[in-house]
GROMACS .gro file of C-alpha atoms in nm:
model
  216
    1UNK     CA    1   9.660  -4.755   9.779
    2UNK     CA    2   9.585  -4.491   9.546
    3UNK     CA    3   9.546  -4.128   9.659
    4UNK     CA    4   9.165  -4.060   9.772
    5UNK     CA    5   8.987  -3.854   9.552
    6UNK     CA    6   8.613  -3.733   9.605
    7UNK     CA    7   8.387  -3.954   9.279
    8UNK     CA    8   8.243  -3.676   9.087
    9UNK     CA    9   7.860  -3.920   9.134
   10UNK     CA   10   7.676  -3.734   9.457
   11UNK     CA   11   7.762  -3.924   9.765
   12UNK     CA   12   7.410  -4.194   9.882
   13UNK     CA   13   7.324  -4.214  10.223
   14UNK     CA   14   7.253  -4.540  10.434
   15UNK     CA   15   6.933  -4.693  10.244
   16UNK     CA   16   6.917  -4.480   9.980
   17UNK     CA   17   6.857  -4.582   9.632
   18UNK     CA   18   6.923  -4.248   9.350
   19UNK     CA   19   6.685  -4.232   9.088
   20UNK     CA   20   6.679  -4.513   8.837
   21UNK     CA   21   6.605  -4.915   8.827
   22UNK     CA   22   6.982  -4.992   8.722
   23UNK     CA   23   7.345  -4.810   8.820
   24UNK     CA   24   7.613  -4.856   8.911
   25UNK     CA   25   7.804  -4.733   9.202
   26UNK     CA   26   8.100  -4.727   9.428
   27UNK     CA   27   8.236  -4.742   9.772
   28UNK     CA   28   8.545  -4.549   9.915
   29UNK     CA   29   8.790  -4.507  10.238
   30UNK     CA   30   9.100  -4.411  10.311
   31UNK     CA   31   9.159  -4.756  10.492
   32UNK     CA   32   9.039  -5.074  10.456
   33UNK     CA   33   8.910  -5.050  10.783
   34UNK     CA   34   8.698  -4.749  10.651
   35UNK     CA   35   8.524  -4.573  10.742
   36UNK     CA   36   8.340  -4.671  10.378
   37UNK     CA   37   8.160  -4.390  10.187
   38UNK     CA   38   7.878  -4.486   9.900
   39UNK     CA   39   7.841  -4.290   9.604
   40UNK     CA   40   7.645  -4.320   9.310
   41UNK     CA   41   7.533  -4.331   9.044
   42UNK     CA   42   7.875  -4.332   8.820
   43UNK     CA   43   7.694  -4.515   8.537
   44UNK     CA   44   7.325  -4.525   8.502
   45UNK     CA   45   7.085  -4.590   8.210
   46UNK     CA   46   7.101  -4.384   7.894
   47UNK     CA   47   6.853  -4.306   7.647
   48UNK     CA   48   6.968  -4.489   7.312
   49UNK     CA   49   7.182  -4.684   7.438
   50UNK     CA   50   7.201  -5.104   7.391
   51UNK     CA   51   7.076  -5.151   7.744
   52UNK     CA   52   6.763  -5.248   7.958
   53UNK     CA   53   7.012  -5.265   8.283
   54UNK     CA   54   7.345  -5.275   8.382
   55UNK     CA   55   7.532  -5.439   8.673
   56UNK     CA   56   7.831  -5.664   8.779
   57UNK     CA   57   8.137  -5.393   8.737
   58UNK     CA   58   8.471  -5.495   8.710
   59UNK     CA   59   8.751  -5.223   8.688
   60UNK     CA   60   9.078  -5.190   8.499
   61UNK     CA   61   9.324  -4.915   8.650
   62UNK     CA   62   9.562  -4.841   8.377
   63UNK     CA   63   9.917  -4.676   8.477
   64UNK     CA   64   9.785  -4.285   8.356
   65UNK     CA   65   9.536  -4.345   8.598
   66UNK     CA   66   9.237  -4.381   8.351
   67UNK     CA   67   9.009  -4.639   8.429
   68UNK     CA   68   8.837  -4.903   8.243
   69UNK     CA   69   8.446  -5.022   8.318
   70UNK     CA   70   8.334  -5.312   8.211
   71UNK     CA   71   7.989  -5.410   8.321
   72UNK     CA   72   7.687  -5.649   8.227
   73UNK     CA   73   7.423  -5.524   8.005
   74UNK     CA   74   7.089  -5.686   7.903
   75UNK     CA   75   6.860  -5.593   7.599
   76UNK     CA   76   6.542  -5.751   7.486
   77UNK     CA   77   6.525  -5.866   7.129
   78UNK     CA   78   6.279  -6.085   6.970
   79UNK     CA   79   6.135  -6.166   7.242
   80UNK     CA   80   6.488  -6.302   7.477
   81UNK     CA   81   6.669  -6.155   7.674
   82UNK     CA   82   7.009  -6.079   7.501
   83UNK     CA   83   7.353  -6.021   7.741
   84UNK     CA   84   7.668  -5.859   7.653
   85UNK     CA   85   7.951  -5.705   7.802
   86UNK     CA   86   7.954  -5.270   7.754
   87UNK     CA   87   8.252  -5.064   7.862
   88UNK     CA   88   8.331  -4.711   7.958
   89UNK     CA   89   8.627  -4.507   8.042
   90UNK     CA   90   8.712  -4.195   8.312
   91UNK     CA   91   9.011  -4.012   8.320
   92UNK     CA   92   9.048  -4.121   8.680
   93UNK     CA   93   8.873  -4.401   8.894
   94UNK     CA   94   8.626  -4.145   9.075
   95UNK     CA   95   8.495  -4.074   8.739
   96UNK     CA   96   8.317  -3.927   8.544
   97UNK     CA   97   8.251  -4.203   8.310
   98UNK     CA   98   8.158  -4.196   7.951
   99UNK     CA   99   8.032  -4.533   7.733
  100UNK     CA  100   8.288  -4.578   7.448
  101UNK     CA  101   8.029  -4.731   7.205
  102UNK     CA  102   7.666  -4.839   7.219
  103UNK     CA  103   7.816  -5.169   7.048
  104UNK     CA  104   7.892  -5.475   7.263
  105UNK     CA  105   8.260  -5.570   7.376
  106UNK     CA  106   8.151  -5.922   7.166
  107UNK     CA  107   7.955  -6.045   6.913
  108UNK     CA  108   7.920  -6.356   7.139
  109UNK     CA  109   7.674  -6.302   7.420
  110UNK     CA  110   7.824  -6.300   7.764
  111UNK     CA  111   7.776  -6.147   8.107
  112UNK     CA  112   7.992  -6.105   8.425
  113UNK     CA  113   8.301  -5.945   8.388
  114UNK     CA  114   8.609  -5.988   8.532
  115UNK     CA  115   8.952  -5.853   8.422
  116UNK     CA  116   9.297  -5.854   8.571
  117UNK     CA  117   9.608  -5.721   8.429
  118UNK     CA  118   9.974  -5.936   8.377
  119UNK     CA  119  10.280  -5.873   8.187
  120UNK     CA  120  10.115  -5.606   7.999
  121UNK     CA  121   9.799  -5.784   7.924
  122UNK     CA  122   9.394  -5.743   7.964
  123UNK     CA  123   9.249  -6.095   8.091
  124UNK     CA  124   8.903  -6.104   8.130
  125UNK     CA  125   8.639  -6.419   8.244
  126UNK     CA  126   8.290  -6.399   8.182
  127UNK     CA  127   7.987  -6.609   8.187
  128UNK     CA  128   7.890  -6.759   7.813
  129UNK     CA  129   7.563  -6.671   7.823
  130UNK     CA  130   7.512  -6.807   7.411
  131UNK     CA  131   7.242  -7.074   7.388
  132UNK     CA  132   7.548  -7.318   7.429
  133UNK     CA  133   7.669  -7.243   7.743
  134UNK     CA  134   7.307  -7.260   7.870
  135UNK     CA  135   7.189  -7.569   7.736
  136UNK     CA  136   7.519  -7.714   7.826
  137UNK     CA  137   7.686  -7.585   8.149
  138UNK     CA  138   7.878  -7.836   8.218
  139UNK     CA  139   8.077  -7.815   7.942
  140UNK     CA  140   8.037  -7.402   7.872
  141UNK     CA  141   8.018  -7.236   8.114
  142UNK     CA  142   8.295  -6.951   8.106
  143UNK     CA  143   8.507  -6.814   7.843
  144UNK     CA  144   8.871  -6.648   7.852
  145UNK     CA  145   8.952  -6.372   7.653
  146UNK     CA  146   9.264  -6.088   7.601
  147UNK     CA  147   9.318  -5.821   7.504
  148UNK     CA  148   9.683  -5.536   7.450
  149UNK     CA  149   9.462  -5.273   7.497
  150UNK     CA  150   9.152  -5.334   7.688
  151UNK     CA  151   8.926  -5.216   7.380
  152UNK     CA  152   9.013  -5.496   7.164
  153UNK     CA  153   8.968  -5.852   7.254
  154UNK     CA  154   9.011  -6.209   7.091
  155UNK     CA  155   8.808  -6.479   7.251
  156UNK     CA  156   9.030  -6.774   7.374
  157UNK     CA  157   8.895  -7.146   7.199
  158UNK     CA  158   8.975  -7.322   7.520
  159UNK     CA  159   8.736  -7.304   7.783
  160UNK     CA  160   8.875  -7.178   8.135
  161UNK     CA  161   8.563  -7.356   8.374
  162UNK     CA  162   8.267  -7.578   8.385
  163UNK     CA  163   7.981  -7.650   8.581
  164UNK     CA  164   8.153  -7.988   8.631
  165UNK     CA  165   8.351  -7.927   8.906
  166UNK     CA  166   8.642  -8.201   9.028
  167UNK     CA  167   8.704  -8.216   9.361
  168UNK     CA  168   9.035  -8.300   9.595
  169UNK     CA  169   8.937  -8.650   9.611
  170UNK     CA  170   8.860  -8.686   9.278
  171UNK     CA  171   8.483  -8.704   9.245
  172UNK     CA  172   8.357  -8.478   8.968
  173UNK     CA  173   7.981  -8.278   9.092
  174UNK     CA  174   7.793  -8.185   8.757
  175UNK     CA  175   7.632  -7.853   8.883
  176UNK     CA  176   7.316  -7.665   8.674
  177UNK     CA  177   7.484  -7.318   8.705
  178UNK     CA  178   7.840  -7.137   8.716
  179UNK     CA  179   7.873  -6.817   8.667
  180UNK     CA  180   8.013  -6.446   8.792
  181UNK     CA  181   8.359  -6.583   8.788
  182UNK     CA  182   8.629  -6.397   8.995
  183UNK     CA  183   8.954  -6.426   9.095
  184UNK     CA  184   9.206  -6.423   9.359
  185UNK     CA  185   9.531  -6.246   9.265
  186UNK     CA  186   9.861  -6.248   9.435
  187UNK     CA  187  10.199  -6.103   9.326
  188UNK     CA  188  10.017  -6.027   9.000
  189UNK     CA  189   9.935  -6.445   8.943
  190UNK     CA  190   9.579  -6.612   8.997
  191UNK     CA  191   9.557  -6.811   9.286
  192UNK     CA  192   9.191  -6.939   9.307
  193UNK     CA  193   8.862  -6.882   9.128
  194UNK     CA  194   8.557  -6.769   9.295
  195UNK     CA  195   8.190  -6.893   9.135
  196UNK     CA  196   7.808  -6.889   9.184
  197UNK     CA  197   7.693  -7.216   9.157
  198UNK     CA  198   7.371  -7.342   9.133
  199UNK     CA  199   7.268  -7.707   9.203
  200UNK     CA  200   7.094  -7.953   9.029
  201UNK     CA  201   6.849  -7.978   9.001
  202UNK     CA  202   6.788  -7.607   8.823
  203UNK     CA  203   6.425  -7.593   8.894
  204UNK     CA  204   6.535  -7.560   9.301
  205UNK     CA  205   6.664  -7.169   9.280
  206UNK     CA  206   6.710  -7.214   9.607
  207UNK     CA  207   7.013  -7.414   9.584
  208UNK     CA  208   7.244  -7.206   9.559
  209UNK     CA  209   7.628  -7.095   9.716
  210UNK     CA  210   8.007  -6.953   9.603
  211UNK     CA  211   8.241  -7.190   9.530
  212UNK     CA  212   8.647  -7.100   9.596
  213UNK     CA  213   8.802  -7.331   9.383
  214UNK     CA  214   9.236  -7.371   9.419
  215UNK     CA  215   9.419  -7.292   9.120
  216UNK     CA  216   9.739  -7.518   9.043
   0.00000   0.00000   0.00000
């Protein structure tokens, strides 16, 4: 547990929403029993930037303390709605945070981050969110890339998870959605993978839960 510090964004009471469609935020306590304390916004909307909204954070502590950002951004262009991963960096966790570049983490579109550290190593899983891994979930539905800095990544060919899902007794479950992949980490190794899956078929939003899913 790292020593508290108080975020440098203005602390938000119980139901209250700062100024602005799209931030992102934080909660901190001393405990994990809390008590919790919101703050916000540490990132918002800029002027200029590459972004309509941003949301789904995932955070990278390096060992100087400086932290790492990575969150979902959407644009408009011609018409679609295009989604990439954007990045920023603070000096400590509690901020303040600064975008490193207006330019996406990828030339591929893709949404959802989230990165772990091992051996020395950036991992991050996101949604593919190209017109391949919507027309065709169950066969692209995440990607896996790396990174020796967390600023540069290569994009792994081999496709970490699908929207076909096999079960323990061996039946595979074609699904219409997976995405916002996270992961369960002990002793520095991933244990399981956590999903938002969406059954078919996709024009029932409603169906809709998190899958845990063992990893061997």
């Amino acid at each position: 547990i790292r020593p508290f510090k108080r975020p440098h964004a203005k602390k938000v009471a119980p139901g209250e929403v700062p100024s602005g469609d799209f931030w992102i935020g934080m909660a901190v306590a001393e405990a994990l029993t809390g008590p919790w304390r919101r703050y916000g916004p540490l990132l918002g909307l800029r002027d200029g930037a590459l972004e309509d909204m941003i949301t789904n954070p995932s955070v990278a502590i390096l060992p100087n303390g400086t932290a790492l950002l990575y969150y979902r951004t959407t644009h408009r262009e011609r018409k679609r709605t295009q989604r990439h991963i954007g990045v920023a960096v603070a000096d400590h966790w509690a901020g303040p945070y600064r975008r490193l570049s207006r330019v996406p983490l990828f030339e591929a579109l893709a949404e959802d981050p989230y990165v772990w550290q091992t051996g020395g190593v950036f991992h991050m899983l996101v949604h593919d969110s190209s017109s391949a891994g919507y027309s065709n979930p169950q066969k692209y539905a995440g990607k896996h890339a790396f990174s020796r800095d967390g600023l540069h990544w290569t994009v792994s060919p081999d496709v970490p998870y699908s929207a076909t899902v096999a079960l323990a007794n061996g039946t595979l479950v074609l699904y219409a959605r997976r995405e916002r992949p996270e992961l369960v980490v002990i002793a520095g190794r991933p244990a399981a993978l956590i999903t938002a899956i969406s059954a078919q078929p996709w024009t029932r939003r409603d169906h809709g839960f998190t899958m845990v899913q063992q990893l061997r």
